[in-house]
CSV table of C-alpha atoms in Angstrom, one decimal:
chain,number,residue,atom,x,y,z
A,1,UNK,CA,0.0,0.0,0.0
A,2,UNK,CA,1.4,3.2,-0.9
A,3,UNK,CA,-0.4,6.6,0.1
A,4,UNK,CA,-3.9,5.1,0.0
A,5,UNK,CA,-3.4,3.0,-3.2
A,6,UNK,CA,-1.4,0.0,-4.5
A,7,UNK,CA,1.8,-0.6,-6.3
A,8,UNK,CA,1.3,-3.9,-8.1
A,9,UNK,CA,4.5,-5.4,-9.5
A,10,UNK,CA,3.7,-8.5,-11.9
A,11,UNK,CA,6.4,-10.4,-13.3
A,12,UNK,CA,5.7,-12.9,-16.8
A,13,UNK,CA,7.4,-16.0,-15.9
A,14,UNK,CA,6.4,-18.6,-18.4
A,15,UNK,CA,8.7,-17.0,-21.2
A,16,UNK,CA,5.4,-16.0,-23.6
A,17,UNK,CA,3.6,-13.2,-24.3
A,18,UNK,CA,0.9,-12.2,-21.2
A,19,UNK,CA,-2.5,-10.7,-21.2
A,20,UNK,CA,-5.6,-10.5,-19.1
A,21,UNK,CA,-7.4,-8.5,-16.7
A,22,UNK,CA,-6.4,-7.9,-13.4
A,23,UNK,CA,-9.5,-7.9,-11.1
A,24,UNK,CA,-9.2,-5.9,-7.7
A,25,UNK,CA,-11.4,-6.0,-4.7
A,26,UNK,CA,-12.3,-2.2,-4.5
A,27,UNK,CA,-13.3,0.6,-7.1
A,28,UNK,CA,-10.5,1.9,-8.8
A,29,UNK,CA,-9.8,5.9,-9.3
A,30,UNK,CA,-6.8,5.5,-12.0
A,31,UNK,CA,-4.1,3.4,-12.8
A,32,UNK,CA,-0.5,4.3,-14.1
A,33,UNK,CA,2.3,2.2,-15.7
A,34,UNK,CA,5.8,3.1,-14.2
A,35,UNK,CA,9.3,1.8,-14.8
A,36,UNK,CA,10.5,-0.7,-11.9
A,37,UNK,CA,11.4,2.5,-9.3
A,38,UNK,CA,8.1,4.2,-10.0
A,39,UNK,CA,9.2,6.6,-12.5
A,40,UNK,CA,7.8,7.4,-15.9
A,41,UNK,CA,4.2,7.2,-15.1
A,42,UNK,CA,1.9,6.4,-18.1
A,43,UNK,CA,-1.9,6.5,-17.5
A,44,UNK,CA,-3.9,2.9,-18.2
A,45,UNK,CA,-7.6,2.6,-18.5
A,46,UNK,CA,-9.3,1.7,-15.9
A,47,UNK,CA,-12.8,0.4,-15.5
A,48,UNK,CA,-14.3,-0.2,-12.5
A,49,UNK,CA,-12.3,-2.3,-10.4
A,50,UNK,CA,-10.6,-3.8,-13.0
A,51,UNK,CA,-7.7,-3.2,-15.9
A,52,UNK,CA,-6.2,-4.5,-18.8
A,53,UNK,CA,-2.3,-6.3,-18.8
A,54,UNK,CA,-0.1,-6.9,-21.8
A,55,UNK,CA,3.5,-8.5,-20.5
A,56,UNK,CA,6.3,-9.6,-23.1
A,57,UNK,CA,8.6,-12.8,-22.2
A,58,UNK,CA,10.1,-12.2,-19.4
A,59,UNK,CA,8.8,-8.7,-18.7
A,60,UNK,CA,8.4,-7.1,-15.1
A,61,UNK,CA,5.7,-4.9,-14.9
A,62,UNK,CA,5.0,-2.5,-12.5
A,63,UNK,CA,1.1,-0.4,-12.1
A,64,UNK,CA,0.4,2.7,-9.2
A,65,UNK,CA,-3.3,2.0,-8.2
A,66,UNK,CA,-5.2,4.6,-6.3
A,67,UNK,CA,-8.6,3.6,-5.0
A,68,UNK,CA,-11.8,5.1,-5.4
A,69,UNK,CA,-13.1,6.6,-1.9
Protein backbone atom coordinates (compact mmCIF):
# COMPACT_ATOMS: atom_id res chain seq x y z
CA UNK A 1 0.00 0.00 0.00
CA UNK A 2 1.42 3.21 -0.91
CA UNK A 3 -0.37 6.55 0.11
CA UNK A 4 -3.85 5.06 -0.01
CA UNK A 5 -3.40 3.00 -3.18
CA UNK A 6 -1.40 0.05 -4.52
CA UNK A 7 1.84 -0.63 -6.32
CA UNK A 8 1.32 -3.89 -8.07
CA UNK A 9 4.45 -5.39 -9.50
CA UNK A 10 3.67 -8.46 -11.91
CA UNK A 11 6.37 -10.35 -13.33
CA UNK A 12 5.70 -12.93 -16.76
CA UNK A 13 7.38 -15.97 -15.90
CA UNK A 14 6.35 -18.63 -18.43
CA UNK A 15 8.74 -17.03 -21.22
CA UNK A 16 5.40 -16.00 -23.63
CA UNK A 17 3.59 -13.19 -24.28
CA UNK A 18 0.86 -12.23 -21.21
CA UNK A 19 -2.46 -10.65 -21.15
CA UNK A 20 -5.61 -10.54 -19.14
CA UNK A 21 -7.38 -8.47 -16.66
CA UNK A 22 -6.44 -7.86 -13.41
CA UNK A 23 -9.46 -7.87 -11.12
CA UNK A 24 -9.17 -5.87 -7.67
CA UNK A 25 -11.41 -6.01 -4.68
CA UNK A 26 -12.29 -2.16 -4.49
CA UNK A 27 -13.26 0.55 -7.14
CA UNK A 28 -10.49 1.91 -8.84
CA UNK A 29 -9.85 5.94 -9.31
CA UNK A 30 -6.76 5.55 -11.95
CA UNK A 31 -4.07 3.37 -12.78
CA UNK A 32 -0.50 4.33 -14.07
CA UNK A 33 2.30 2.15 -15.72
CA UNK A 34 5.76 3.10 -14.18
CA UNK A 35 9.31 1.81 -14.81
CA UNK A 36 10.53 -0.68 -11.91
CA UNK A 37 11.38 2.51 -9.27
CA UNK A 38 8.15 4.25 -9.96
CA UNK A 39 9.19 6.63 -12.55
CA UNK A 40 7.80 7.39 -15.87
CA UNK A 41 4.20 7.18 -15.12
CA UNK A 42 1.87 6.43 -18.12
CA UNK A 43 -1.89 6.55 -17.55
CA UNK A 44 -3.87 2.86 -18.21
CA UNK A 45 -7.63 2.58 -18.50
CA UNK A 46 -9.26 1.74 -15.88
CA UNK A 47 -12.79 0.44 -15.50
CA UNK A 48 -14.33 -0.21 -12.49
CA UNK A 49 -12.30 -2.25 -10.38
CA UNK A 50 -10.64 -3.81 -13.00
CA UNK A 51 -7.67 -3.18 -15.93
CA UNK A 52 -6.23 -4.52 -18.77
CA UNK A 53 -2.33 -6.26 -18.77
CA UNK A 54 -0.07 -6.92 -21.80
CA UNK A 55 3.52 -8.49 -20.54
CA UNK A 56 6.34 -9.59 -23.05
CA UNK A 57 8.56 -12.80 -22.16
CA UNK A 58 10.12 -12.19 -19.37
CA UNK A 59 8.79 -8.68 -18.73
CA UNK A 60 8.43 -7.06 -15.07
CA UNK A 61 5.68 -4.95 -14.93
CA UNK A 62 5.00 -2.45 -12.46
CA UNK A 63 1.11 -0.36 -12.11
CA UNK A 64 0.38 2.69 -9.22
CA UNK A 65 -3.26 1.96 -8.20
CA UNK A 66 -5.18 4.60 -6.26
CA UNK A 67 -8.57 3.58 -5.01
CA UNK A 68 -11.77 5.09 -5.42
CA UNK A 69 -13.14 6.63 -1.89
Amino acid sequence: VDGGGLVLRLAEATGGPTQGPITLRWPIASVTETNLVGDDAQPVRAARNSFHVDAAPFEIKTYRVALAA
